[in-house]
N, CA and C atoms as an extended XYZ file, in Angstrom:
525
Properties=species:S:1:pos:R:3:atomname:S:1:resname:S:1:resid:I:1 pbc="F F F"
N       145.787       10.950       45.903 N   MET     1
C       144.509       11.551       45.613 CA  MET     1
C       144.347       11.756       44.117 C   MET     1
N       145.439       12.168       43.486 N   ARG     2
C       145.407       12.437       42.064 CA  ARG     2
C       145.167       11.147       41.275 C   ARG     2
N       145.758       10.041       41.730 N   ILE     3
C       145.612        8.770       41.031 CA  ILE     3
C       144.194        8.225       41.196 C   ILE     3
N       143.632        8.305       42.403 N   SER     4
C       142.287        7.770       42.629 CA  SER     4
C       141.246        8.601       41.886 C   SER     4
N       141.431        9.922       41.800 N   LEU     5
C       140.502       10.761       41.084 CA  LEU     5
C       140.538       10.463       39.586 C   LEU     5
N       141.733       10.285       39.078 N   SER     6
C       141.848        9.990       37.640 CA  SER     6
C       141.314        8.590       37.336 C   SER     6
N       141.485        7.613       38.236 N   ALA     7
C       140.957        6.278       38.016 CA  ALA     7
C       139.430        6.307       38.045 C   ALA     7
N       138.865        7.114       38.917 N   PHE     8
C       137.416        7.242       38.993 CA  PHE     8
C       136.863        7.869       37.714 C   PHE     8
N       137.504        8.920       37.235 N   LEU     9
C       137.047        9.581       36.017 CA  LEU     9
C       137.143        8.657       34.805 C   LEU     9
N       138.235        7.900       34.692 N   VAL    10
C       138.410        6.982       33.566 CA  VAL    10
C       137.343        5.879       33.611 C   VAL    10
N       137.085        5.311       34.784 N   SER    11
C       136.089        4.240       34.875 CA  SER    11
C       134.686        4.770       34.591 C   SER    11
N       134.409        5.999       34.999 N   THR    12
C       133.112        6.592       34.712 CA  THR    12
C       132.921        6.807       33.225 C   THR    12
N       133.953        7.295       32.576 N   MET    13
C       133.877        7.527       31.142 CA  MET    13
C       133.733        6.223       30.369 C   MET    13
N       134.425        5.172       30.814 N   VAL    14
C       134.355        3.890       30.124 CA  VAL    14
C       132.961        3.287       30.263 C   VAL    14
N       132.403        3.340       31.477 N   LEU    15
C       131.092        2.736       31.701 CA  LEU    15
C       129.979        3.514       31.012 C   LEU    15
N       130.060        4.824       30.987 N   THR    16
C       128.997        5.592       30.354 CA  THR    16
C       129.095        5.582       28.844 C   THR    16
N       130.282        5.349       28.306 N   SER    17
C       130.429        5.364       26.845 CA  SER    17
C       129.986        4.054       26.204 C   SER    17
N       129.907        2.988       26.977 N   CYS    18
C       129.481        1.710       26.416 CA  CYS    18
C       127.965        1.693       26.309 C   CYS    18
N       127.455        1.495       25.117 N   GLY    19
C       126.020        1.440       24.913 CA  GLY    19
C       125.446        0.100       25.306 C   GLY    19
N       126.277       -0.923       25.367 N   SER    20
C       125.775       -2.254       25.670 CA  SER    20
C       125.639       -2.509       27.165 C   SER    20
N       126.095       -1.593       28.028 N   VAL    21
C       125.999       -1.785       29.470 CA  VAL    21
C       124.535       -1.762       29.914 C   VAL    21
N       123.717       -0.967       29.222 N   SER    22
C       122.317       -0.884       29.640 CA  SER    22
C       121.585       -2.203       29.431 C   SER    22
N       122.088       -3.052       28.545 N   ASP    23
C       121.464       -4.346       28.305 CA  ASP    23
C       122.250       -5.503       28.909 C   ASP    23
N       123.306       -5.230       29.630 N   SER    24
C       124.153       -6.304       30.148 CA  SER    24
C       123.747       -6.703       31.553 C   SER    24
N       124.379       -7.746       32.056 N   ALA    25
C       124.115       -8.239       33.398 CA  ALA    25
C       124.788       -7.395       34.468 C   ALA    25
N       125.665       -6.479       34.082 N   ILE    26
C       126.334       -5.604       35.043 CA  ILE    26
C       125.354       -4.560       35.586 C   ILE    26
N       124.405       -4.157       34.769 N   ASN    27
C       123.440       -3.137       35.161 CA  ASN    27
C       122.468       -3.704       36.199 C   ASN    27
N       122.393       -3.107       37.396 N   PRO    28
C       121.514       -3.639       38.445 CA  PRO    28
C       120.028       -3.557       38.087 C   PRO    28
N       119.661       -2.684       37.189 N   ILE    29
C       118.256       -2.577       36.800 CA  ILE    29
C       117.795       -3.839       36.084 C   ILE    29
N       118.695       -4.539       35.443 N   ASN    30
C       118.352       -5.745       34.696 CA  ASN    30
C       118.405       -7.019       35.538 C   ASN    30
N       118.738       -6.922       36.785 N   TRP    31
C       118.925       -8.121       37.602 CA  TRP    31
C       117.635       -8.895       37.808 C   TRP    31
N       116.487       -8.227       37.901 N   PHE    32
C       115.224       -8.910       38.145 CA  PHE    32
C       114.282       -8.792       36.954 C   PHE    32
N       114.830       -8.808       35.769 N   GLY    33
C       113.998       -8.825       34.576 CA  GLY    33
C       113.679       -7.457       34.034 C   GLY    33
N       114.379       -6.427       34.437 N   GLY    34
C       114.137       -5.103       33.888 CA  GLY    34
C       112.904       -4.460       34.478 C   GLY    34
N       112.446       -3.419       33.798 N   SER    35
C       111.318       -2.670       34.317 CA  SER    35
C       109.982       -3.232       33.864 C   SER    35
N       109.978       -4.099       32.893 N   GLY    36
C       108.717       -4.639       32.389 CA  GLY    36
C       108.251       -5.812       33.224 C   GLY    36
N       107.117       -5.651       33.908 N   SER    37
C       106.558       -6.754       34.675 CA  SER    37
C       105.360       -7.295       33.924 C   SER    37
N       105.133       -8.572       34.051 N   THR    38
C       104.027       -9.204       33.350 CA  THR    38
C       103.036       -9.755       34.355 C   THR    38
N       101.792       -9.830       33.964 N   SER    39
C       100.737      -10.355       34.808 CA  SER    39
C       100.379      -11.754       34.338 C   SER    39
N       100.248      -12.673       35.294 N   GLU    40
C        99.903      -14.046       34.971 CA  GLU    40
C        98.648      -14.436       35.732 C   GLU    40
N        97.765      -15.205       35.134 N   PRO    41
C        96.566      -15.647       35.863 CA  PRO    41
C        96.930      -16.699       36.906 C   PRO    41
N        96.188      -16.698       38.008 N   VAL    42
C        96.396      -17.661       39.076 CA  VAL    42
C        95.427      -18.811       38.860 C   VAL    42
N        95.961      -20.022       38.900 N   ALA    43
C        95.119      -21.198       38.712 CA  ALA    43
C        94.270      -21.406       39.945 C   ALA    43
N        92.956      -21.488       39.757 N   GLN    44
C        92.040      -21.705       40.862 CA  GLN    44
C        91.729      -23.184       40.982 C   GLN    44
N        91.904      -23.716       42.180 N   GLY    45
C        91.586      -25.114       42.430 CA  GLY    45
C        90.144      -25.247       42.878 C   GLY    45
N        89.795      -26.431       43.318 N   ASP    46
C        88.446      -26.667       43.814 CA  ASP    46
C        88.188      -25.919       45.114 C   ASP    46
N        89.190      -25.869       45.980 N   THR    47
C        89.044      -25.166       47.250 CA  THR    47
C        90.047      -24.034       47.304 C   THR    47
N        89.620      -22.919       47.807 N   VAL    48
C        90.496      -21.773       47.951 CA  VAL    48
C        91.051      -21.811       49.377 C   VAL    48
N        92.359      -21.861       49.503 N   THR    49
C        92.989      -21.909       50.813 CA  THR    49
C        93.789      -20.641       51.028 C   THR    49
N        93.850      -20.230       52.248 N   ASN    50
C        94.634      -19.073       52.611 CA  ASN    50
C        96.061      -19.542       52.856 C   ASN    50
N        97.040      -18.983       52.141 N   PRO    51
C        98.412      -19.437       52.337 CA  PRO    51
C        98.991      -19.036       53.687 C   PRO    51
N        98.336      -18.122       54.396 N   LEU    52
C        98.836      -17.697       55.699 CA  LEU    52
C        98.380      -18.602       56.832 C   LEU    52
N        97.410      -19.465       56.571 N   ILE    53
C        96.926      -20.391       57.588 CA  ILE    53
C        97.572      -21.746       57.349 C   ILE    53
N        98.352      -22.243       58.312 N   PRO    54
C        99.028      -23.517       58.086 CA  PRO    54
C        98.039      -24.676       58.021 C   PRO    54
N        98.337      -25.629       57.156 N   GLU    55
C        97.472      -26.794       57.005 CA  GLU    55
C        97.870      -27.932       57.924 C   GLU    55
N        99.046      -27.884       58.446 N   ARG    56
C        99.494      -28.934       59.355 CA  ARG    56
C       100.092      -28.282       60.584 C   ARG    56
N       100.197      -29.050       61.635 N   SER    57
C       100.742      -28.504       62.869 CA  SER    57
C       102.245      -28.709       62.899 C   SER    57
N       102.904      -27.794       63.571 N   GLY    58
C       104.346      -27.873       63.707 CA  GLY    58
C       104.738      -28.012       65.164 C   GLY    58
N       106.014      -27.994       65.403 N   LEU    59
C       106.525      -28.167       66.750 CA  LEU    59
C       106.144      -26.999       67.651 C   LEU    59
N       106.182      -25.783       67.118 N   PHE    60
C       105.939      -24.608       67.941 CA  PHE    60
C       104.559      -23.998       67.710 C   PHE    60
N       103.697      -24.675       67.025 N   GLN    61
C       102.371      -24.154       66.756 CA  GLN    61
C       101.491      -24.296       67.981 C   GLN    61
N       100.657      -23.276       68.208 N   ARG    62
C        99.746      -23.317       69.356 CA  ARG    62
C        98.701      -24.392       69.144 C   ARG    62
N        98.420      -25.079       70.164 N   ARG    63
C        97.389      -26.101       70.116 CA  ARG    63
C        96.022      -25.439       70.234 C   ARG    63
N        95.001      -26.181       69.958 N   ALA    64
C        93.643      -25.662       70.103 CA  ALA    64
C        93.414      -25.305       71.572 C   ALA    64
N        92.763      -24.177       71.822 N   PRO    65
C        92.561      -23.784       73.223 CA  PRO    65
C        91.695      -24.792       73.961 C   PRO    65
N        92.165      -25.133       75.127 N   LYS    66
C        91.415      -26.058       75.962 CA  LYS    66
C        90.292      -25.301       76.650 C   LYS    66
N        89.220      -26.001       76.924 N   GLU    67
C        88.102      -25.369       77.609 CA  GLU    67
C        88.524      -25.097       79.049 C   GLU    67
N        88.410      -23.844       79.431 N   VAL    68
C        88.827      -23.429       80.758 CA  VAL    68
C        87.627      -23.512       81.697 C   VAL    68
N        87.818      -24.192       82.794 N   ILE    69
C        86.772      -24.314       83.802 CA  ILE    69
C        87.080      -23.314       84.910 C   ILE    69
N        86.157      -22.419       85.138 N   TYR    70
C        86.342      -21.381       86.147 CA  TYR    70
C        85.872      -21.911       87.495 C   TYR    70
N        86.754      -21.875       88.495 N   ASP    71
C        86.459      -22.412       89.825 CA  ASP    71
C        86.165      -21.304       90.836 C   ASP    71
N        85.480      -20.261       90.408 N   GLY    72
C        85.214      -19.134       91.288 CA  GLY    72
C        84.050      -19.389       92.230 C   GLY    72
N        84.106      -18.732       93.375 N   PHE    73
C        83.043      -18.784       94.371 CA  PHE    73
C        82.394      -17.403       94.455 C   PHE    73
N        81.097      -17.344       94.732 N   PRO    74
C        80.446      -16.036       94.863 CA  PRO    74
C        81.015      -15.249       96.047 C   PRO    74
N        81.094      -13.939       95.873 N   PHE    75
C        81.529      -13.076       96.957 CA  PHE    75
C        80.439      -13.026       98.016 C   PHE    75
N        80.844      -12.735       99.248 N   GLU    76
C        79.890      -12.693      100.339 CA  GLU    76
C        78.918      -11.523      100.155 C   GLU    76
N        79.450      -10.350       99.800 N   GLN    77
C        78.602       -9.171       99.658 CA  GLN    77
C        78.951       -8.426       98.377 C   GLN    77
N        77.926       -7.892       97.739 N   VAL    78
C        78.113       -6.947       96.646 CA  VAL    78
C        77.809       -5.585       97.244 C   VAL    78
N        78.829       -4.725       97.353 N   THR    79
C        78.664       -3.454       98.055 CA  THR    79
C        78.202       -2.324       97.156 C   THR    79
N        78.552       -2.346       95.875 N   SER    80
C        78.065       -1.295       94.978 CA  SER    80
C        77.975       -1.829       93.559 C   SER    80
N        77.079       -1.214       92.792 N   LEU    81
C        76.865       -1.584       91.397 CA  LEU    81
C        76.657       -0.304       90.607 C   LEU    81
N        77.437       -0.132       89.553 N   LYS    82
C        77.355        1.082       88.748 CA  LYS    82
C        77.355        0.680       87.280 C   LYS    82
N        76.507        1.333       86.496 N   VAL    83
C        76.434        1.094       85.059 CA  VAL    83
C        76.792        2.394       84.362 C   VAL    83
N        77.859        2.371       83.563 N   ASP    84
C        78.317        3.551       82.834 CA  ASP    84
C        78.034        3.376       81.353 C   ASP    84
N        77.496        4.406       80.741 N   ARG    85
C        77.220        4.391       79.305 CA  ARG    85
C        78.505        4.727       78.555 C   ARG    85
N        78.847        3.914       77.566 N   VAL    86
C        79.996        4.140       76.689 CA  VAL    86
C        79.501        4.025       75.253 C   VAL    86
N        80.244        4.549       74.281 N   PRO    87
C        79.807        4.415       72.888 CA  PRO    87
C        79.663        2.946       72.494 C   PRO    87
N        78.483        2.584       72.043 N   GLY    88
C        78.241        1.217       71.599 CA  GLY    88
C        77.758        0.271       72.669 C   GLY    88
N        77.522        0.740       73.893 N   GLY    89
C        77.056       -0.173       74.932 CA  GLY    89
C        77.181        0.410       76.322 C   GLY    89
N        77.408       -0.475       77.291 N   ILE    90
C        77.555       -0.069       78.691 CA  ILE    90
C        78.694       -0.857       79.332 C   ILE    90
N        79.148       -0.365       80.471 N   ILE    91
C        80.106       -1.086       81.309 CA  ILE    91
C        79.465       -1.269       82.675 C   ILE    91
N        79.368       -2.510       83.105 N   ILE    92
C        78.836       -2.834       84.426 CA  ILE    92
C        80.027       -2.948       85.369 C   ILE    92
N        79.992       -2.180       86.463 N   ARG    93
C        81.081       -2.219       87.432 CA  ARG    93
C        80.521       -2.579       88.797 C   ARG    93
N        80.974       -3.700       89.342 N   ALA    94
C        80.479       -4.173       90.634 CA  ALA    94
C        81.637       -4.253       91.624 C   ALA    94
N        81.390       -3.787       92.832 N   THR    95
C        82.372       -3.868       93.911 CA  THR    95
C        81.880       -4.897       94.909 C   THR    95
N        82.776       -5.796       95.302 N   GLY    96
C        82.412       -6.848       96.233 CA  GLY    96
C        83.327       -6.867       97.441 C   GLY    96
N        82.845       -7.490       98.495 N   LEU    97
C        83.605       -7.609       99.728 CA  LEU    97
C        83.768       -9.087      100.047 C   LEU    97
N        85.009       -9.547      100.077 N   ALA    98
C        85.300      -10.946      100.366 CA  ALA    98
C        85.420      -11.154      101.873 C   ALA    98
N        85.282      -12.391      102.302 N   ALA    99
C        85.408      -12.704      103.728 CA  ALA    99
C        86.868      -12.642      104.170 C   ALA    99
N        87.800      -12.947      103.271 N   ARG   100
C        89.229      -12.953      103.583 CA  ARG   100
C        90.010      -12.274      102.473 C   ARG   100
N        91.263      -11.971      102.746 N   GLN   101
C        92.140      -11.366      101.739 CA  GLN   101
C        92.622      -12.419      100.743 C   GLN   101
N        93.091      -11.959       99.606 N   GLY   102
C        93.764      -12.841       98.662 CA  GLY   102
C        92.895      -13.399       97.553 C   GLY   102
N        91.646      -13.002       97.449 N   VAL   103
C        90.791      -13.497       96.371 CA  VAL   103
C        91.283      -12.888       95.064 C   VAL   103
N        91.390      -13.711       94.017 N   TYR   104
C        91.917      -13.242       92.734 CA  TYR   104
C        91.064      -13.762       91.585 C   TYR   104
N        91.378      -13.326       90.395 N   ASP   105
C        90.665      -13.691       89.163 CA  ASP   105
C        89.171      -13.447       89.307 C   ASP   105
N        88.844      -12.220       89.672 N   VAL   106
C        87.470      -11.826       89.939 CA  VAL   106
C        86.771      -11.518       88.621 C   VAL   106
N        85.531      -11.954       88.494 N   GLN   107
C        84.784      -11.685       87.272 CA  GLN   107
C        83.288      -11.688       87.546 C   GLN   107
N        82.572      -11.093       86.609 N   LEU   108
C        81.115      -11.141       86.624 CA  LEU   108
C        80.708      -12.292       85.719 C   LEU   108
N        80.209      -13.367       86.306 N   THR   109
C        79.845      -14.567       85.566 CA  THR   109
C        78.363      -14.524       85.232 C   THR   109
N        77.993      -14.738       83.958 N   PRO   110
C        76.569      -14.747       83.613 CA  PRO   110
C        75.849      -15.899       84.310 C   PRO   110
N        74.659      -15.621       84.821 N   ALA   111
C        73.879      -16.657       85.503 CA  ALA   111
C        73.142      -17.539       84.510 C   ALA   111
N        72.922      -17.045       83.294 N   THR   112
C        72.225      -17.823       82.270 CA  THR   112
C        73.172      -18.140       81.130 C   THR   112
N        72.849      -19.182       80.403 N   GLU   113
C        73.656      -19.594       79.258 CA  GLU   113
C        73.533      -18.552       78.148 C   GLU   113
N        74.652      -18.069       77.639 N   GLY   114
C        74.649      -17.118       76.545 CA  GLY   114
C        74.267      -15.704       76.928 C   GLY   114
N        74.270      -15.361       78.188 N   GLN   115
C        73.938      -14.038       78.697 CA  GLN   115
C        72.573      -13.574       78.202 C   GLN   115
N        71.598      -14.453       78.228 N   THR   116
C        70.259      -14.095       77.792 CA  THR   116
C        69.447      -13.590       78.975 C   THR   116
N        68.661      -12.525       78.771 N   PRO   117
C        67.836      -12.020       79.868 CA  PRO   117
C        66.612      -12.901       80.089 C   PRO   117
N        66.219      -13.028       81.329 N   VAL   118
C        65.015      -13.766       81.700 CA  VAL   118
C        63.997      -12.744       82.186 C   VAL   118
N        62.911      -12.603       81.448 N   ASP   119
C        61.868      -11.620       81.747 CA  ASP   119
C        62.441      -10.208       81.845 C   ASP   119
N        63.405       -9.876       81.000 N   GLY   120
C        64.007       -8.544       80.977 CA  GLY   120
C        65.086       -8.329       82.011 C   GLY   120
N        65.438       -9.351       82.788 N   VAL   121
C        66.451       -9.228       83.835 CA  VAL   121
C        67.700      -10.001       83.415 C   VAL   121
N        68.826       -9.294       83.318 N   LEU   122
C        70.117       -9.909       82.998 CA  LEU   122
C        70.876      -10.072       84.305 C   LEU   122
N        71.172      -11.314       84.682 N   THR   123
C        71.740      -11.604       85.999 CA  THR   123
C        73.185      -12.068       85.878 C   THR   123
N        74.032      -11.536       86.756 N   TYR   124
C        75.437      -11.938       86.867 CA  TYR   124
C        75.736      -12.291       88.310 C   TYR   124
N        76.759      -13.129       88.502 N   ARG   125
C        77.266      -13.449       89.834 CA  ARG   125
C        78.674      -12.874       89.952 C   ARG   125
N        78.955      -12.181       91.038 N   LEU   126
C        80.297      -11.671       91.306 CA  LEU   126
C        81.080      -12.787       91.965 C   LEU   126
N        82.055      -13.326       91.237 N   GLU   127
C        82.805      -14.491       91.715 CA  GLU   127
C        84.303      -14.230       91.674 C   GLU   127
N        85.015      -14.968       92.517 N   GLY   128
C        86.464      -14.903       92.559 CA  GLY   128
C        87.019      -16.227       93.054 C   GLY   128
N        88.294      -16.446       92.788 N   ILE   129
C        88.957      -17.676       93.221 CA  ILE   129
C        89.667      -17.403       94.541 C   ILE   129
N        89.376      -18.254       95.503 N   ARG   130
C        90.004      -18.119       96.818 CA  ARG   130
C        91.345      -18.819       96.813 C   ARG   130
N        92.324      -18.287       97.543 N   PRO   131
C        93.631      -18.961       97.603 CA  PRO   131
C        93.529      -20.302       98.324 C   PRO   131
N        94.431      -21.201       98.000 N   ALA   132
C        94.416      -22.547       98.577 CA  ALA   132
C        94.919      -22.563      100.025 C   ALA   132
N        95.588      -21.515      100.435 N   TYR   133
C        96.133      -21.459      101.791 CA  TYR   133
C        95.324      -20.478      102.639 C   TYR   133
N        95.462      -20.574      103.931 N   ALA   134
C        94.733      -19.697      104.847 CA  ALA   134
C        95.309      -18.286      104.783 C   ALA   134
N        94.428      -17.307      104.691 N   THR   135
C        94.857      -15.908      104.632 CA  THR   135
C        94.221      -15.134      105.773 C   THR   135
N        94.731      -13.935      106.007 N   ASN   136
C        94.210      -13.080      107.069 CA  ASN   136
C        92.851      -12.524      106.672 C   ASN   136
N        92.086      -12.149      107.688 N   THR   137
C        90.822      -11.486      107.417 CA  THR   137
C        91.083      -10.077      106.919 C   THR   137
N        91.900       -9.329      107.594 N   GLY   138
C        92.281       -7.988      107.159 CA  GLY   138
C        91.167       -6.973      107.304 C   GLY   138
N        91.487       -5.740      106.952 N   THR   139
C        90.509       -4.660      107.035 CA  THR   139
C        89.633       -4.658      105.781 C   THR   139
N        88.565       -3.906      105.836 N   VAL   140
C        87.609       -3.870      104.731 CA  VAL   140
C        88.253       -3.414      103.416 C   VAL   140
N        89.059       -2.350      103.393 N   PRO   141
C        89.646       -1.944      102.103 CA  PRO   141
C        90.562       -3.000      101.476 C   PRO   141
N        91.156       -3.859      102.280 N   THR   142
C        92.040       -4.884      101.715 CA  THR   142
C        91.273       -6.080      101.169 C   THR   142
N        89.983       -6.152      101.460 N   ARG   143
C        89.160       -7.262      100.972 CA  ARG   143
C        88.228       -6.854       99.835 C   ARG   143
N        88.217       -5.583       99.483 N   GLU   144
C        87.344       -5.094       98.413 CA  GLU   144
C        87.969       -5.340       97.047 C   GLU   144
N        87.140       -5.751       96.120 N   VAL   145
C        87.577       -5.937       94.740 CA  VAL   145
C        86.533       -5.350       93.805 C   VAL   145
N        86.963       -5.018       92.592 N   VAL   146
C        86.070       -4.469       91.587 CA  VAL   146
C        86.183       -5.328       90.329 C   VAL   146
N        85.041       -5.676       89.766 N   ALA   147
C        85.000       -6.420       88.507 CA  ALA   147
C        84.109       -5.645       87.537 C   ALA   147
N        84.449       -5.704       86.269 N   ALA   148
C        83.678       -4.990       85.253 CA  ALA   148
C        83.448       -5.887       84.051 C   ALA   148
N        82.405       -5.547       83.303 N   ARG   149
C        82.069       -6.296       82.087 CA  ARG   149
C        81.418       -5.324       81.110 C   ARG   149
N        81.834       -5.397       79.850 N   LYS   150
C        81.271       -4.532       78.815 CA  LYS   150
C        80.211       -5.307       78.055 C   LYS   150
N        79.077       -4.638       77.821 N   LEU   151
C        78.003       -5.200       77.026 CA  LEU   151
C        77.719       -4.260       75.870 C   LEU   151
N        77.489       -4.827       74.695 N   THR   152
C        77.176       -4.023       73.523 CA  THR   152
C        75.680       -3.730       73.480 C   THR   152
N        75.316       -2.805       72.606 N   ASP   153
C        73.896       -2.482       72.447 CA  ASP   153
C        73.101       -3.688       71.953 C   ASP   153
N        73.720       -4.550       71.167 N   GLN   154
C        73.041       -5.750       70.684 CA  GLN   154
C        72.778       -6.723       71.831 C   GLN   154
N        73.688       -6.828       72.767 N   GLN   155
C        73.486       -7.712       73.906 CA  GLN   155
C        72.443       -7.165       74.872 C   GLN   155
N        72.175       -5.870       74.808 N   LEU   156
C        71.230       -5.240       75.722 CA  LEU   156
C        69.803       -5.233       75.196 C   LEU   156
N        69.573       -5.796       74.022 N   LEU   157
C        68.222       -5.826       73.480 CA  LEU   157
C        67.319       -6.653       74.399 C   LEU   157
N        66.226       -6.079       74.818 N   GLY   158
C        65.281       -6.769       75.686 CA  GLY   158
C        65.644       -6.739       77.155 C   GLY   158
N        66.713       -6.026       77.533 N   VAL   159
C        67.134       -5.968       78.938 CA  VAL   159
C        66.590       -4.690       79.566 C   VAL   159
N        65.858       -4.830       80.651 N   ARG   160
C        65.351       -3.688       81.407 CA  ARG   160
C        66.076       -3.529       82.740 C   ARG   160
N        66.563       -4.638       83.296 N   THR   161
C        67.174       -4.626       84.619 CA  THR   161
C        68.450       -5.459       84.600 C   THR   161
N        69.469       -4.960       85.293 N   ILE   162
C        70.721       -5.711       85.457 CA  ILE   162
C        70.861       -6.024       86.938 C   ILE   162
N        71.090       -7.287       87.251 N   ARG   163
C        71.166       -7.769       88.632 CA  ARG   163
C        72.514       -8.447       88.850 C   ARG   163
N        73.220       -8.085       89.913 N   VAL   164
C        74.480       -8.721       90.294 CA  VAL   164
C        74.294       -9.336       91.668 C   VAL   164
N        74.547      -10.645       91.748 N   GLU   165
C        74.321      -11.398       92.980 CA  GLU   165
C        75.631      -11.731       93.673 C   GLU   165
N        75.572      -11.743       95.000 N   GLY   166
C        76.652      -12.234       95.832 CA  GLY   166
C        76.136      -13.384       96.667 C   GLY   166
N        76.897      -13.802       97.652 N   GLY   167
C        76.445      -14.890       98.512 CA  GLY   167
C        75.336      -14.488       99.445 C   GLY   167
N        75.348      -13.230       99.958 N   GLU   168
C        74.379      -12.775      100.929 CA  GLU   168
C        73.373      -11.764      100.390 C   GLU   168
N        73.695      -11.089       99.303 N   ASN   169
C        72.794      -10.061       98.800 CA  ASN   169
C        72.908       -9.944       97.282 C   ASN   169
N        72.065       -9.102       96.718 N   ALA   170
C        72.096       -8.812       95.289 CA  ALA   170
C        71.741       -7.342       95.093 C   ALA   170
N        72.379       -6.700       94.113 N   LEU   171
C        72.072       -5.322       93.779 CA  LEU   171
C        71.476       -5.264       92.375 C   LEU   171
N        70.544       -4.335       92.177 N   VAL   172
C        69.809       -4.238       90.923 CA  VAL   172
C        69.875       -2.810       90.402 C   VAL   172
N        70.064       -2.671       89.078 N   VAL   173
C        70.026       -1.380       88.414 CA  VAL   173
C        69.042       -1.496       87.256 C   VAL   173
N        68.108       -0.532       87.187 N   SER   174
C        67.122       -0.525       86.100 CA  SER   174
C        67.505        0.517       85.071 C   SER   174
N        67.108        0.265       83.823 N   ARG   175
C        67.423        1.200       82.736 CA  ARG   175
C        66.358        2.246       82.610 C   ARG   175
């Protein structure tokens, strides 16, 4: 203990007494050019590119998203329709009843291109994908599904009525 303490004290005294250590390569402060940083102008080319966006594709890069074709069928019945006000818009919530169990990927599909209202009526279809295999009919609670869609205040401009259609019926809510 006595030897290590004395070696530590001697090395401390030697390093602190040298005035040239502050300018030498031993000092970690000098490893990256000292404390003085300089500013350099960036050369601007004809086109400004974002360095975070790759210009070429790589092995693990995601490909462009393929257009997804939705193969949903309209539900037999729309049993309830509710519109809830939220900050910045509304949420349309529709409950449907399928003929059989197992319907999945349920959504409210716009009946018009771009969700544009026709004569103040915004129409959606309650659709879902049926399984490829035969399923049981089951009880009513096992065949019920709920789908929702959020609309902003900008999308609601000119809309007076919201209509959700099924295969056998349609429900309407007025503003």
